[in-house]
Tab-separated table of C-alpha atoms in Angstrom:
chain	number	residue	atom	x	y	z
A	1142	MET	CA	0.000	0.000	0.000
A	1143	SER	CA	2.831	2.338	0.821
A	1144	GLY	CA	4.245	1.830	-2.657
A	1145	LYS	CA	0.957	2.675	-4.344
A	1146	HIS	CA	0.509	5.663	-2.042
A	1147	GLY	CA	3.959	6.904	-2.929
A	1148	LYS	CA	3.278	6.595	-6.649
A	1149	ALA	CA	-0.013	8.500	-6.283
A	1150	ALA	CA	1.687	11.231	-4.284
A	1151	ALA	CA	4.441	11.502	-6.864
A	1152	ALA	CA	1.911	11.721	-9.697
A	1153	THR	CA	-0.026	14.393	-7.814
A	1154	GLN	CA	3.182	16.315	-7.217
A	1155	ARG	CA	4.131	16.203	-10.907
A	1156	TYR	CA	0.593	17.374	-11.910
A	1157	ALA	CA	0.747	20.208	-9.414
A	1158	GLU	CA	4.104	21.338	-10.768
A	1159	ASP	CA	2.973	21.174	-14.390
A	1160	SER	CA	-0.537	22.600	-13.842
A	1161	SER	CA	-1.350	26.149	-14.938
A	1162	MET	CA	-3.554	26.585	-11.866
A	1163	GLY	CA	-1.506	28.363	-9.252
A	1164	GLY	CA	-3.760	27.160	-6.467
A	1165	VAL	CA	-2.976	23.507	-7.208
A	1166	ARG	CA	0.753	24.160	-7.017
A	1167	ASN	CA	0.332	25.997	-3.723
A	1168	ALA	CA	-1.804	23.195	-2.291
A	1169	ALA	CA	0.973	20.697	-2.994
A	1170	ARG	CA	3.610	22.663	-1.106
A	1171	PRO	CA	4.700	21.698	2.426
A	1172	GLY	CA	2.833	23.289	5.278
A	1173	VAL	CA	-0.466	22.086	6.681
A	1174	PHE	CA	-2.137	25.480	7.118
A	1175	LEU	CA	-1.453	26.792	3.616
A	1176	LYS	CA	-2.323	23.427	2.144
A	1177	VAL	CA	-5.730	23.444	3.863
A	1178	VAL	CA	-6.407	27.033	2.790
A	1179	TRP	CA	-5.617	26.361	-0.858
A	1180	VAL	CA	-7.613	23.146	-0.899
A	1181	VAL	CA	-10.639	25.048	0.420
A	1182	VAL	CA	-10.155	27.759	-2.223
A	1183	ILE	CA	-9.938	25.174	-5.002
A	1184	VAL	CA	-13.043	23.357	-3.783
A	1185	VAL	CA	-15.023	26.617	-3.563
A	1186	CYS	CA	-13.976	27.590	-7.097
A	1187	ALA	CA	-14.977	24.161	-8.367
A	1188	VAL	CA	-18.405	24.450	-6.720
A	1189	ILE	CA	-18.940	27.902	-8.241
A	1190	THR	CA	-17.932	26.596	-11.662
A	1191	VAL	CA	-20.331	23.662	-11.460
A	1192	PHE	CA	-23.134	25.947	-10.260
A	1193	SER	CA	-22.532	28.401	-13.130
A	1194	LEU	CA	-22.519	25.605	-15.686
A	1195	HIS	CA	-25.764	24.283	-14.222
A	1196	ARG	CA	-27.431	27.699	-14.517
A	1197	LEU	CA	-26.118	28.065	-18.056
A	1198	TYR	CA	-27.625	24.709	-18.972
A	1199	LEU	CA	-30.989	25.650	-17.443
A	1200	HIS	CA	-31.002	28.977	-19.292
A	1201	HIS	CA	-30.134	27.232	-22.544
A	1202	SER	CA	-32.875	24.650	-22.050
A	1203	ARG	CA	-35.446	27.415	-21.524
A	1204	SER	CA	-34.309	29.654	-24.370
A	1205	ARG	CA	-33.048	27.224	-26.973
A	1206	HIS	CA	-33.411	28.336	-30.553
A	1207	SER	CA	-32.298	27.138	-33.925
A	1208	MET	CA	-30.839	29.461	-36.539
A	1209	THR	CA	-29.884	28.831	-40.138
A	1210	SER	CA	-27.763	31.460	-41.879
A	1211	TYR	CA	-27.619	31.598	-45.637
A	1212	THR	CA	-27.299	34.090	-48.471
A	1213	ASN	CA	-29.310	33.269	-51.558
A	1214	ASP	CA	-30.471	35.972	-53.943
A	1215	ALA	CA	-32.501	33.447	-55.926
A	1216	VAL	CA	-35.011	32.841	-53.101
A	1217	ALA	CA	-38.083	35.047	-53.459
A	1218	GLN	CA	-38.727	37.012	-50.275
A	1219	ASP	CA	-41.708	39.014	-49.104
A	1220	PHE	CA	-40.820	42.689	-49.193
A	1221	PRO	CA	-40.720	43.999	-45.601
A	1222	SER	CA	-43.060	46.641	-44.298
A	1223	VAL	CA	-41.549	50.126	-44.168
A	1224	THR	CA	-42.774	52.763	-41.727
A	1225	LEU	CA	-42.222	56.501	-42.250
A	1226	CYS	CA	-42.708	59.011	-39.419
A	1227	ASN	CA	-42.207	62.758	-39.537
A	1228	VAL	CA	-40.564	63.708	-36.232
A	1229	ASN	CA	-43.016	66.600	-35.831
A	1230	PRO	CA	-46.273	65.196	-34.368
A	1231	VAL	CA	-48.547	68.235	-34.828
A	1232	VAL	CA	-48.533	70.792	-37.634
A	1233	SER	CA	-48.888	74.484	-36.929
A	1234	PRO	CA	-52.554	75.382	-37.527
A	1235	ASP	CA	-51.712	78.835	-38.910
A	1236	ARG	CA	-49.161	77.600	-41.492
A	1237	LEU	CA	-51.243	76.121	-44.293
A	1238	SER	CA	-49.356	75.637	-47.546
A	1239	GLU	CA	-50.648	77.499	-50.569
A	1240	GLY	CA	-50.704	74.343	-52.658
A	1241	ASP	CA	-52.669	72.212	-50.209
A	1242	PRO	CA	-55.842	70.634	-51.548
A	1243	PRO	CA	-59.015	72.343	-50.277
A	1244	ALA	CA	-60.055	69.230	-48.343
A	1245	ALA	CA	-56.752	69.172	-46.455
A	1246	ARG	CA	-57.035	72.876	-45.645
A	1247	ARG	CA	-60.573	72.380	-44.395
A	1248	ARG	CA	-59.614	69.436	-42.163
A	1249	ARG	CA	-56.662	71.293	-40.696
A	1250	ALA	CA	-58.717	74.405	-40.094
A	1251	GLU	CA	-61.313	72.385	-38.175
A	1252	TYR	CA	-59.082	70.024	-36.196
A	1253	GLY	CA	-58.665	70.033	-32.468
A	1254	MET	CA	-59.942	72.280	-29.751
A	1255	LEU	CA	-59.426	76.004	-29.447
A	1256	THR	CA	-57.198	75.420	-26.423
A	1257	LEU	CA	-54.810	73.294	-28.475
A	1258	SER	CA	-54.645	75.886	-31.255
A	1259	GLN	CA	-53.874	78.616	-28.747
A	1260	PHE	CA	-51.289	76.418	-27.077
A	1261	LEU	CA	-49.489	75.669	-30.342
A	1262	GLN	CA	-49.233	79.352	-31.227
A	1263	ASP	CA	-46.872	80.049	-28.324
A	1264	TYR	CA	-45.386	76.543	-28.038
A	1265	LYS	CA	-42.230	77.412	-29.982
A	1266	MET	CA	-41.677	80.673	-28.139
A	1267	ARG	CA	-42.120	79.124	-24.699
A	1268	LYS	CA	-39.817	76.200	-25.462
A	1269	THR	CA	-37.190	78.453	-27.047
A	1270	ASN	CA	-37.152	80.794	-24.052
A	1271	SER	CA	-37.062	77.923	-21.558
A	1272	HIS	CA	-33.639	77.061	-20.185
A	1273	SER	CA	-34.805	74.648	-17.500
A	1274	GLU	CA	-35.340	70.930	-17.888
A	1275	GLU	CA	-38.199	71.183	-15.410
A	1276	ASP	CA	-39.869	73.871	-17.536
A	1277	ASN	CA	-39.572	71.629	-20.581
A	1278	ARG	CA	-41.181	68.746	-18.681
A	1279	HIS	CA	-44.085	70.962	-17.630
A	1280	LEU	CA	-44.483	72.176	-21.200
A	1281	ARG	CA	-44.458	68.647	-22.557
A	1282	HIS	CA	-46.992	67.529	-19.942
A	1283	GLU	CA	-49.324	70.365	-20.906
A	1284	TYR	CA	-48.988	69.486	-24.578
A	1285	GLN	CA	-49.524	65.754	-24.008
A	1286	THR	CA	-52.588	66.403	-21.846
A	1287	LEU	CA	-54.213	68.436	-24.609
A	1288	VAL	CA	-53.404	65.830	-27.258
A	1289	ASP	CA	-54.838	63.042	-25.088
A	1290	GLN	CA	-58.172	64.861	-25.046
A	1291	LEU	CA	-58.457	64.880	-28.841
A	1292	SER	CA	-60.564	62.344	-30.660
A	1293	ASP	CA	-58.977	59.867	-33.033
A	1294	GLN	CA	-59.942	61.875	-36.107
A	1295	GLU	CA	-58.715	65.132	-34.558
A	1296	ARG	CA	-55.336	63.576	-33.822
A	1297	GLU	CA	-54.938	62.443	-37.407
A	1298	ASP	CA	-56.027	65.781	-38.838
A	1299	ALA	CA	-53.573	67.549	-36.527
A	1300	GLY	CA	-50.631	65.646	-37.995
A	1301	HIS	CA	-48.851	65.643	-41.323
A	1302	ASP	CA	-50.525	64.317	-44.474
A	1303	LEU	CA	-48.540	61.847	-46.576
A	1304	GLU	CA	-50.330	63.026	-49.706
A	1305	LEU	CA	-48.619	66.391	-49.212
A	1306	MET	CA	-45.231	65.028	-48.101
A	1307	LEU	CA	-44.656	62.238	-50.641
A	1308	SER	CA	-43.069	63.632	-53.805
A	1309	HIS	CA	-41.898	60.376	-55.386
A	1310	CYS	CA	-42.422	56.682	-54.663
A	1311	GLN	CA	-41.170	53.640	-56.539
A	1312	LEU	CA	-40.695	49.962	-55.651
A	1313	GLY	CA	-38.210	48.508	-58.096
A	1314	ASP	CA	-39.556	49.621	-61.463
A	1315	VAL	CA	-43.173	49.843	-60.221
A	1316	PRO	CA	-44.484	53.315	-59.295
A	1317	CYS	CA	-46.409	53.798	-56.044
A	1318	ASP	CA	-48.102	56.686	-54.246
A	1319	TYR	CA	-49.579	57.681	-50.883
A	1320	ARG	CA	-52.479	55.255	-51.354
A	1321	ASN	CA	-50.058	52.351	-50.943
A	1322	PHE	CA	-49.453	53.439	-47.338
A	1323	THR	CA	-51.657	52.938	-44.289
A	1324	ARG	CA	-51.720	55.604	-41.611
A	1325	PHE	CA	-51.576	54.921	-37.887
A	1326	TYR	CA	-51.057	57.133	-34.853
A	1327	HIS	CA	-47.839	56.943	-32.839
A	1328	HIS	CA	-47.774	58.453	-29.359
A	1329	THR	CA	-44.473	60.274	-30.028
A	1330	PHE	CA	-44.410	61.091	-33.749
A	1331	GLY	CA	-48.123	61.487	-34.461
A	1332	ASN	CA	-49.126	60.261	-37.912
A	1333	CYS	CA	-46.932	57.448	-39.224
A	1334	PHE	CA	-47.377	55.619	-42.513
A	1335	ILE	CA	-46.707	51.941	-43.253
A	1336	PHE	CA	-45.893	50.649	-46.713
A	1337	VAL	CA	-46.897	46.998	-47.052
A	1338	ALA	CA	-46.284	45.144	-50.287
A	1339	ASP	CA	-48.917	42.580	-51.241
A	1340	PRO	CA	-47.021	39.237	-51.208
A	1341	ARG	CA	-49.192	37.936	-54.035
A	1342	HIS	CA	-47.738	40.533	-56.402
A	1343	LEU	CA	-44.580	42.027	-54.903
A	1344	ARG	CA	-41.771	39.662	-53.970
A	1345	VAL	CA	-38.077	40.416	-54.295
A	1346	THR	CA	-35.354	38.073	-55.524
A	1347	LYS	CA	-32.454	40.499	-55.954
A	1348	ALA	CA	-30.630	42.838	-53.638
A	1349	GLY	CA	-29.650	46.412	-54.363
A	1350	PRO	CA	-31.250	49.857	-54.373
A	1351	GLN	CA	-32.682	49.385	-57.861
A	1352	HIS	CA	-34.893	46.590	-56.500
A	1353	GLY	CA	-35.963	48.319	-53.284
A	1354	LEU	CA	-38.336	51.070	-52.202
A	1355	THR	CA	-37.377	54.617	-53.194
A	1356	VAL	CA	-39.219	57.584	-51.695
A	1357	GLU	CA	-38.689	61.335	-51.801
A	1358	LEU	CA	-40.279	63.213	-48.909
A	1359	ASP	CA	-40.942	66.829	-48.004
A	1360	THR	CA	-40.413	67.438	-44.282
A	1361	GLN	CA	-42.786	70.451	-44.292
A	1362	SER	CA	-40.462	72.032	-41.747
A	1363	GLN	CA	-42.304	75.347	-42.070
A	1364	GLU	CA	-45.225	73.692	-40.237
A	1365	TYR	CA	-43.209	72.368	-37.289
A	1366	THR	CA	-44.496	73.172	-33.811
A	1367	THR	CA	-41.455	71.730	-32.021
A	1368	GLN	CA	-37.764	72.583	-31.980
A	1369	ASP	CA	-36.771	69.131	-33.235
A	1370	GLU	CA	-34.426	68.898	-36.209
A	1371	PRO	CA	-36.608	68.346	-39.303
A	1372	GLY	CA	-36.489	64.880	-40.757
A	1373	PHE	CA	-38.046	61.433	-40.899
A	1374	VAL	CA	-37.682	58.250	-38.888
A	1375	ILE	CA	-37.676	55.132	-41.081
A	1376	VAL	CA	-37.961	51.554	-39.833
A	1377	ALA	CA	-38.308	48.195	-41.623
A	1378	HIS	CA	-40.213	45.399	-39.907
A	1379	GLY	CA	-42.444	42.396	-40.433
A	1380	SER	CA	-45.849	43.151	-41.896
A	1381	ARG	CA	-47.720	41.945	-38.797
A	1382	ASP	CA	-45.212	43.069	-36.188
A	1383	THR	CA	-45.724	45.984	-33.841
A	1384	VAL	CA	-43.763	49.030	-35.002
A	1385	PHE	CA	-41.282	50.784	-32.699
A	1386	PRO	CA	-40.025	53.852	-34.622
A	1387	ALA	CA	-38.438	55.532	-31.598
A	1388	GLU	CA	-36.441	52.449	-30.591
A	1389	GLU	CA	-35.655	50.827	-33.945
A	1390	GLY	CA	-35.943	53.596	-36.536
A	1391	VAL	CA	-33.222	55.309	-38.566
A	1392	PHE	CA	-33.354	59.114	-38.477
A	1393	VAL	CA	-32.798	60.852	-41.821
A	1394	PRO	CA	-32.430	64.627	-41.316
A	1395	GLU	CA	-33.707	67.214	-43.751
A	1396	GLY	CA	-31.614	67.787	-46.865
A	1397	ASN	CA	-30.030	64.328	-46.951
A	1398	ALA	CA	-30.235	61.244	-49.120
A	1399	ALA	CA	-30.016	57.925	-47.273
A	1400	TYR	CA	-29.417	54.397	-48.521
A	1401	ILE	CA	-30.616	51.704	-46.098
A	1402	ALA	CA	-29.620	48.062	-46.632
A	1403	LEU	CA	-31.514	45.302	-44.829
A	1404	THR	CA	-30.494	41.849	-43.666
A	1405	LYS	CA	-33.336	39.499	-42.836
A	1406	ALA	CA	-32.947	37.002	-39.989
A	1407	GLU	CA	-35.497	34.361	-39.029
A	1408	ARG	CA	-35.117	32.833	-35.575
A	1409	THR	CA	-37.135	29.879	-34.286
A	1410	ARG	CA	-36.816	28.837	-30.664
A	1411	VAL	CA	-37.080	25.218	-29.646
A	1412	THR	CA	-40.618	24.553	-28.444
A	1413	ASN	CA	-40.809	24.949	-24.674
A	1414	THR	CA	-42.848	26.757	-22.073
A	1415	ASN	CA	-40.631	29.859	-21.963
A	1416	CYS	CA	-41.600	31.437	-25.268
A	1417	ASN	CA	-44.833	32.737	-26.731
A	1418	GLY	CA	-45.968	30.728	-29.734
A	1419	GLU	CA	-48.999	32.879	-30.503
A	1420	ASP	CA	-48.532	33.809	-34.148
A	1421	ILE	CA	-51.633	35.914	-34.447
A	1422	GLY	CA	-54.553	36.657	-32.189
A	1423	ARG	CA	-55.841	39.188	-29.724
A	1424	ASP	CA	-52.725	40.286	-27.883
A	1425	ARG	CA	-54.062	41.804	-24.671
A	1426	SER	CA	-50.506	42.351	-23.433
A	1427	ASN	CA	-49.601	44.732	-26.302
A	1428	ILE	CA	-50.252	48.323	-25.288
A	1429	TYR	CA	-49.667	49.450	-28.884
A	1430	ALA	CA	-52.415	47.271	-30.349
A	1431	VAL	CA	-55.381	47.174	-27.988
A	1432	ASP	CA	-58.245	45.018	-29.290
A	1433	THR	CA	-56.491	44.257	-32.575
A	1434	ARG	CA	-55.118	41.091	-34.108
A	1435	TRP	CA	-51.364	41.514	-33.892
A	1436	ARG	CA	-48.479	39.166	-33.421
A	1437	TYR	CA	-47.225	38.943	-29.868
A	1438	SER	CA	-44.437	41.445	-29.156
A	1439	GLN	CA	-42.042	41.054	-26.238
A	1440	ARG	CA	-41.145	44.758	-26.277
A	1441	GLY	CA	-44.806	45.757	-26.463
A	1442	CYS	CA	-45.582	43.414	-23.571
A	1443	GLN	CA	-42.792	44.940	-21.470
A	1444	HIS	CA	-43.934	48.493	-22.180
A	1445	GLY	CA	-47.512	47.559	-21.342
A	1446	CYS	CA	-46.446	45.868	-18.113
A	1447	LEU	CA	-44.458	48.949	-17.100
A	1448	GLN	CA	-47.334	51.318	-17.869
A	1449	ARG	CA	-49.752	49.117	-15.916
A	1450	GLU	CA	-47.449	49.206	-12.892
A	1451	VAL	CA	-47.118	52.989	-13.155
A	1452	PHE	CA	-50.899	53.335	-13.323
A	1453	ARG	CA	-51.433	50.883	-10.447
A	1454	GLN	CA	-48.881	52.431	-8.101
A	1455	CYS	CA	-49.013	56.100	-9.111
A	1456	GLY	CA	-52.488	56.548	-10.619
A	1457	CYS	CA	-51.089	58.218	-13.750
A	1458	CYS	CA	-49.293	57.421	-17.027
A	1459	ASP	CA	-45.692	57.706	-18.146
A	1460	MET	CA	-45.448	60.348	-20.893
A	1461	ASP	CA	-42.991	58.201	-22.863
A	1462	LEU	CA	-45.528	55.402	-23.439
A	1463	PRO	CA	-49.059	55.169	-24.842
A	1464	CYS	CA	-51.847	55.594	-22.319
A	1465	PRO	CA	-55.023	53.887	-23.611
A	1466	ALA	CA	-57.618	53.828	-20.841
A	1467	SER	CA	-59.140	50.560	-22.053
A	1468	PHE	CA	-55.741	48.858	-21.680
A	1469	LEU	CA	-55.060	50.151	-18.187
A	1470	ASP	CA	-58.643	49.669	-17.014
A	1471	PRO	CA	-60.597	46.941	-18.875
A	1472	THR	CA	-63.882	48.354	-17.566
A	1473	ARG	CA	-63.435	51.352	-19.844
A	1474	ARG	CA	-64.409	50.542	-23.408
A	1475	HIS	CA	-64.302	52.558	-26.623
A	1476	THR	CA	-67.710	53.495	-27.959
A	1477	THR	CA	-66.670	54.351	-31.500
A	1478	SER	CA	-65.050	51.936	-33.881
A	1479	THR	CA	-63.889	52.081	-37.456
A	1480	THR	CA	-64.120	49.112	-39.763
A	1481	ALA	CA	-61.985	49.388	-42.882
A	1482	THR	CA	-60.861	47.091	-45.648
A	1483	THR	CA	-58.000	47.961	-47.956
A	1484	THR	CA	-56.878	46.161	-51.095
A	1485	THR	CA	-53.326	46.899	-52.226
A	1486	THR	CA	-51.781	46.279	-55.630
A	1487	PRO	CA	-48.293	47.274	-56.799
A	1488	THR	CA	-49.662	50.440	-58.381
A	1489	SER	CA	-52.833	51.477	-56.593
A	1490	THR	CA	-54.916	51.077	-53.467
A	1491	THR	CA	-58.667	51.350	-53.027
A	1492	THR	CA	-60.129	51.969	-49.601
A	1493	SER	CA	-63.649	51.890	-48.236
A	1494	THR	CA	-64.394	52.978	-44.676
A	1495	THR	CA	-67.580	52.704	-42.639
A	1496	THR	CA	-67.938	54.305	-39.214
A	1497	THR	CA	-70.498	52.891	-36.805
A	1498	THR	CA	-71.378	53.136	-33.135
A	1499	THR	CA	-70.885	49.852	-31.355
A	1500	THR	CA	-69.481	48.348	-28.170
A	1501	ARG	CA	-67.678	45.525	-29.943
A	1502	PRO	CA	-63.873	45.659	-30.321
A	1503	THR	CA	-62.664	47.266	-33.524
A	1504	THR	CA	-61.177	45.216	-36.355
A	1505	PRO	CA	-57.727	45.613	-37.904
A	1506	PHE	CA	-56.884	47.036	-41.273
A	1507	ILE	CA	-56.284	44.338	-43.854
A	1508	VAL	CA	-53.820	44.928	-46.675
A	1509	GLY	CA	-53.823	41.966	-49.030
A	1510	ARG	CA	-53.566	39.112	-46.565
A	1511	ARG	CA	-51.506	41.065	-44.094
A	1512	LEU	CA	-52.787	42.723	-40.936
A	1513	MET	CA	-52.166	46.359	-40.232
A	1514	GLN	CA	-52.205	48.338	-37.022
A	1515	GLU	CA	-55.464	49.982	-36.148
A	1516	ARG	CA	-56.061	53.500	-34.977
A	1517	THR	CA	-56.739	53.629	-31.257
A	1518	ALA	CA	-59.335	56.186	-30.194
A	1519	PRO	CA	-58.874	57.860	-26.807
A	1520	ALA	CA	-61.390	57.141	-24.095
A	1521	SER	CA	-63.893	59.809	-23.175
A	1522	ASP	CA	-62.108	60.151	-19.829
A	1523	PRO	CA	-58.382	59.723	-20.630
A	1524	VAL	CA	-55.979	58.788	-17.868
A	1525	GLN	CA	-53.900	61.760	-16.775
A	1526	ARG	CA	-50.150	61.837	-17.295
A	1527	CYS	CA	-47.806	61.944	-14.319
A	1528	ARG	CA	-47.355	65.606	-13.416
A	1529	PRO	CA	-43.814	66.988	-13.164
A	1530	GLY	CA	-42.842	68.343	-9.775
A	1531	HIS	CA	-45.487	66.307	-7.934
A	1532	ALA	CA	-45.386	63.118	-5.915
A	1533	GLU	CA	-46.566	61.357	-9.076
A	1534	GLU	CA	-43.231	62.042	-10.764
A	1535	ARG	CA	-41.284	60.653	-7.802
A	1536	CYS	CA	-43.503	57.577	-7.824
A	1537	LEU	CA	-42.889	57.198	-11.566
A	1538	ARG	CA	-39.130	57.288	-11.066
A	1539	ASP	CA	-39.360	54.617	-8.365
A	1540	VAL	CA	-41.365	52.318	-10.642
A	1541	ILE	CA	-38.946	52.818	-13.549
A	1542	ARG	CA	-36.013	52.095	-11.227
A	1543	ALA	CA	-37.691	48.903	-10.035
A	1544	TYR	CA	-38.339	47.920	-13.654
A	1545	ALA	CA	-34.688	48.485	-14.589
A	1546	ASN	CA	-33.528	46.411	-11.594
A	1547	GLY	CA	-35.805	43.511	-12.496
A	1548	ALA	CA	-37.998	43.931	-9.416
A	1549	LEU	CA	-41.222	43.984	-11.464
A	1550	PRO	CA	-42.794	40.846	-12.956
A	1551	CYS	CA	-42.396	42.188	-16.508
A	1552	GLN	CA	-39.289	40.149	-17.334
A	1553	LYS	CA	-41.002	36.902	-16.326
A	1554	GLU	CA	-44.345	37.690	-17.936
A	1555	CYS	CA	-42.958	38.989	-21.228
A	1556	VAL	CA	-41.054	36.084	-22.748
A	1557	PRO	CA	-39.627	36.101	-26.295
A	1558	ARG	CA	-41.709	34.965	-29.223
A	1559	CYS	CA	-41.035	31.408	-30.366
A	1560	SER	CA	-40.636	32.467	-33.985
A	1561	VAL	CA	-39.479	35.941	-34.950
A	1562	THR	CA	-38.234	37.692	-38.085
A	1563	THR	CA	-35.923	40.669	-37.654
A	1564	TYR	CA	-34.309	43.128	-40.056
A	1565	SER	CA	-30.903	44.560	-39.246
A	1566	THR	CA	-30.010	47.791	-41.019
A	1567	ARG	CA	-26.849	49.234	-42.533
A	1568	PHE	CA	-27.162	52.720	-43.918
A	1569	SER	CA	-25.135	55.458	-45.509
A	1570	MET	CA	-26.120	59.091	-45.787
A	1571	SER	CA	-25.001	62.077	-47.805
A	1572	GLY	CA	-26.171	65.624	-48.308
A	1573	LEU	CA	-28.126	66.397	-51.424
A	1574	THR	CA	-25.990	67.966	-54.144
A	1575	SER	CA	-26.788	71.260	-55.812
A	1576	GLU	CA	-28.018	69.354	-58.855
A	1577	ASN	CA	-30.817	67.538	-57.038
A	1578	GLN	CA	-31.389	69.830	-54.069
A	1579	PRO	CA	-33.766	72.796	-54.509
A	1580	ASP	CA	-32.444	76.236	-53.696
A	1581	ILE	CA	-33.112	77.459	-50.168
A	1582	ILE	CA	-34.058	81.129	-50.191
A	1583	ASP	CA	-33.423	83.180	-47.100
A	1584	PRO	CA	-36.535	85.000	-45.855
A	1585	LEU	CA	-34.669	88.319	-46.104
A	1586	GLU	CA	-33.950	87.656	-49.771
A	1587	ARG	CA	-37.628	86.925	-50.304
A	1588	ALA	CA	-38.420	90.319	-48.823
A	1589	ASP	CA	-36.039	91.906	-51.343
A	1590	GLY	CA	-38.059	90.428	-54.182
A	1591	GLN	CA	-35.664	87.652	-55.204
A	1592	THR	CA	-37.254	84.510	-56.552
A	1593	GLY	CA	-36.657	80.858	-55.928
A	1594	GLY	CA	-38.298	78.074	-54.044
A	1595	GLY	CA	-38.153	74.602	-52.776
A	1596	GLN	CA	-37.759	72.772	-49.558
A	1597	HIS	CA	-35.368	70.247	-48.126
A	1598	LYS	CA	-36.383	66.719	-48.954
A	1599	PRO	CA	-34.696	63.803	-47.248
């Protein structure tokens, strides 16, 4: 036995000397105390390693997914949906363009309440003269409160009109116009417009700008009511996916030409209980699509969970998120719904709309066989926004801090979707040259009688 023990000790000694782990070498040195200390350290490190590997395995088993990467220009792909948002949510009511159609002038002249019109007239001046972040928060709260009180139609009429902004539209070699877009209301940017290609007619097999969507847009910066830099936010997404322009969009400032390249990725998670396999249905967790048939959205679920917690704990709404009363309080229901069907072809779109009074949930817009986001009408008694400088704002900050630290149930409730299609973007941008950019005439030169015209168009 002593011989075998000696051989084992010698082998252990040689391993300790050759090992890259310093703790093993130290544990093999003479001295009982240091040997015990280093043995304990090694055992603790081994336990931590095993525990970490176990947690990694559990996380992998819950979130497993399969991914196949390939590049094949010969495979026909559905053209993605493209959303365009002017960064200015509300146009100035006293700046109507001379060339506007009479119907557009009439709608803009009638939109909103008198209080909103009066507010917009001094909005720029008050924000320009404000040098305090607190003043800006109060100003934004006042603006958001007035907008929340508008009806659905008043909100749309208060925003920009794509018919007036879209100068040129072409998908590949097929012309398009504003009728190929569907309008929806975004809580930050106001009117946004989604281009959805009918998969029965428009599928792409080749990459490159000559096969993509080309648009030329007028920012209408003369009608801005905010101090934001004029421009558009553009985002590509799945045709039935919730749109997040503020989080996922590419900003193209006024006077620039942008080329945006897309890479499509399809990810399918291994079937398990920790992903949402609902492809389409009534997504009650999506604050951006109340009572509509949308695909489940993890981000939309998280935003809705956060807003619910803010409303439950503080009794108000975060100004950075939508605030539909029917979502926060199911007992409140909309009383007006709009049912619309839209048929889209590569060159034209025909739309018929019927407005009725009913208590049933509204139906989504249908473009070809794809589902579009529906306009959400405000409740007759909208939930108030959290007021700056009050206890509500402090409560809001506490809830957001708890959300960021993972103390709310949102991370557990809002799991990823089992199957998701994403579009990653790569873009380049350049200023318009003098050959394709209209002349910009200084107002003083206009007063001197000099001629010219044009506007920046991203």
